[in-house]
Amino acid sequence: MGDRWHVEVDRTVCIGSGMCLNHAPHDFRLDTARQSHPQAAELDASERVLAAAEGCPVEAISITLADGGETVFPPEE
């Protein structure tokens, strides 16, 4: 993949399931309130980060291209 992604977690939506950690344990962390955070504002594009976003039960994770802002996830309808 080679792109960089801007990853955000909407903590008003996050329920702290930890599913993102199952898919991408080095890219996400849970704080003491069990709210998810990306390890960095920009991450290397990867299948594991996309799987974390897709696997979030409440779709709290959004991904855009760091260079240009195009939406990667969730897909635009």
PDB file of C-alpha atoms in Angstrom:
ATOM      1  CA  MET A   1       0.000   0.000   0.000  1.00  0.00           C
ATOM      2  CA  GLY A   2       2.621   2.799   0.574  1.00  0.00           C
ATOM      3  CA  ASP A   3       0.146   5.590   1.451  1.00  0.00           C
ATOM      4  CA  ARG A   4      -0.136   7.294   4.819  1.00  0.00           C
ATOM      5  CA  TRP A   5      -3.519   7.402   6.499  1.00  0.00           C
ATOM      6  CA  HIS A   6      -4.986   9.903   8.941  1.00  0.00           C
ATOM      7  CA  VAL A   7      -6.851   7.761  11.487  1.00  0.00           C
ATOM      8  CA  GLU A   8      -9.420   9.113  13.915  1.00  0.00           C
ATOM      9  CA  VAL A   9     -11.582   7.475  16.560  1.00  0.00           C
ATOM     10  CA  ASP A  10     -14.845   9.185  17.463  1.00  0.00           C
ATOM     11  CA  ARG A  11     -14.698   8.741  21.212  1.00  0.00           C
ATOM     12  CA  THR A  12     -18.324   9.828  21.550  1.00  0.00           C
ATOM     13  CA  VAL A  13     -19.184   6.646  19.639  1.00  0.00           C
ATOM     14  CA  CYS A  14     -16.425   4.263  20.830  1.00  0.00           C
ATOM     15  CA  ILE A  15     -17.705   1.631  23.269  1.00  0.00           C
ATOM     16  CA  GLY A  16     -14.266   0.280  24.190  1.00  0.00           C
ATOM     17  CA  SER A  17     -14.810  -3.193  22.756  1.00  0.00           C
ATOM     18  CA  GLY A  18     -11.103  -3.515  21.949  1.00  0.00           C
ATOM     19  CA  MET A  19     -11.789  -5.061  18.545  1.00  0.00           C
ATOM     20  CA  CYS A  20      -9.351  -2.592  16.979  1.00  0.00           C
ATOM     21  CA  LEU A  21      -6.623  -4.035  19.202  1.00  0.00           C
ATOM     22  CA  ASN A  22      -7.430  -7.544  17.988  1.00  0.00           C
ATOM     23  CA  HIS A  23      -6.778  -6.478  14.394  1.00  0.00           C
ATOM     24  CA  ALA A  24      -4.025  -3.883  14.846  1.00  0.00           C
ATOM     25  CA  PRO A  25      -2.505  -4.095  18.337  1.00  0.00           C
ATOM     26  CA  HIS A  26       0.478  -1.909  17.434  1.00  0.00           C
ATOM     27  CA  ASP A  27      -1.666   0.802  15.851  1.00  0.00           C
ATOM     28  CA  PHE A  28      -4.346   1.369  18.532  1.00  0.00           C
ATOM     29  CA  ARG A  29      -4.483   1.593  22.316  1.00  0.00           C
ATOM     30  CA  LEU A  30      -7.215   1.894  24.924  1.00  0.00           C
ATOM     31  CA  ASP A  31      -6.946   4.598  27.563  1.00  0.00           C
ATOM     32  CA  THR A  32      -7.971   4.153  31.198  1.00  0.00           C
ATOM     33  CA  ALA A  33     -11.585   4.921  30.242  1.00  0.00           C
ATOM     34  CA  ARG A  34     -11.397   2.100  27.644  1.00  0.00           C
ATOM     35  CA  GLN A  35     -11.602   4.594  24.775  1.00  0.00           C
ATOM     36  CA  SER A  36      -9.639   3.743  21.662  1.00  0.00           C
ATOM     37  CA  HIS A  37      -6.901   5.990  20.273  1.00  0.00           C
ATOM     38  CA  PRO A  38      -4.634   5.516  17.266  1.00  0.00           C
ATOM     39  CA  GLN A  39      -0.986   5.289  18.318  1.00  0.00           C
ATOM     40  CA  ALA A  40      -0.260   8.196  15.952  1.00  0.00           C
ATOM     41  CA  ALA A  41      -2.368  10.689  13.983  1.00  0.00           C
ATOM     42  CA  GLU A  42      -0.918   9.242  10.783  1.00  0.00           C
ATOM     43  CA  LEU A  43      -0.287   5.563  10.212  1.00  0.00           C
ATOM     44  CA  ASP A  44       1.101   3.590   7.314  1.00  0.00           C
ATOM     45  CA  ALA A  45      -1.716   2.266   5.158  1.00  0.00           C
ATOM     46  CA  SER A  46      -2.186  -1.401   5.984  1.00  0.00           C
ATOM     47  CA  GLU A  47      -4.702  -4.198   5.809  1.00  0.00           C
ATOM     48  CA  ARG A  48      -4.620  -4.527   9.604  1.00  0.00           C
ATOM     49  CA  VAL A  49      -5.630  -0.876  10.184  1.00  0.00           C
ATOM     50  CA  LEU A  50      -8.398  -1.203   7.605  1.00  0.00           C
ATOM     51  CA  ALA A  51      -9.542  -4.451   9.265  1.00  0.00           C
ATOM     52  CA  ALA A  52      -9.636  -2.633  12.622  1.00  0.00           C
ATOM     53  CA  ALA A  53     -11.888   0.070  11.159  1.00  0.00           C
ATOM     54  CA  GLU A  54     -14.104  -2.450   9.398  1.00  0.00           C
ATOM     55  CA  GLY A  55     -14.306  -4.604  12.527  1.00  0.00           C
ATOM     56  CA  CYS A  56     -15.336  -1.810  14.880  1.00  0.00           C
ATOM     57  CA  PRO A  57     -18.845  -2.761  16.038  1.00  0.00           C
ATOM     58  CA  VAL A  58     -19.965   0.889  16.185  1.00  0.00           C
ATOM     59  CA  GLU A  59     -17.956   2.252  13.210  1.00  0.00           C
ATOM     60  CA  ALA A  60     -16.088   4.721  15.425  1.00  0.00           C
ATOM     61  CA  ILE A  61     -12.906   4.610  13.312  1.00  0.00           C
ATOM     62  CA  SER A  62     -12.503   6.764  10.218  1.00  0.00           C
ATOM     63  CA  ILE A  63      -9.589   6.745   7.803  1.00  0.00           C
ATOM     64  CA  THR A  64      -8.642   9.356   5.219  1.00  0.00           C
ATOM     65  CA  LEU A  65      -5.594   9.705   3.018  1.00  0.00           C
ATOM     66  CA  ALA A  66      -3.091  11.880   4.874  1.00  0.00           C
ATOM     67  CA  ASP A  67      -2.073  13.497   1.604  1.00  0.00           C
ATOM     68  CA  GLY A  68      -5.298  14.831   0.116  1.00  0.00           C
ATOM     69  CA  GLY A  69      -7.986  13.847   2.605  1.00  0.00           C
ATOM     70  CA  GLU A  70      -9.889  11.384   0.421  1.00  0.00           C
ATOM     71  CA  THR A  71     -12.038   8.987   2.437  1.00  0.00           C
ATOM     72  CA  VAL A  72     -10.744   5.440   2.783  1.00  0.00           C
ATOM     73  CA  PHE A  73     -13.211   4.249   5.444  1.00  0.00           C
ATOM     74  CA  PRO A  74     -16.118   4.273   5.965  1.00  0.00           C
ATOM     75  CA  PRO A  75     -16.961   4.043   2.291  1.00  0.00           C
ATOM     76  CA  GLU A  76     -18.993   6.917   0.948  1.00  0.00           C
ATOM     77  CA  GLU A  77     -22.464   5.823  -0.091  1.00  0.00           C
TER      78      GLU A  77
END
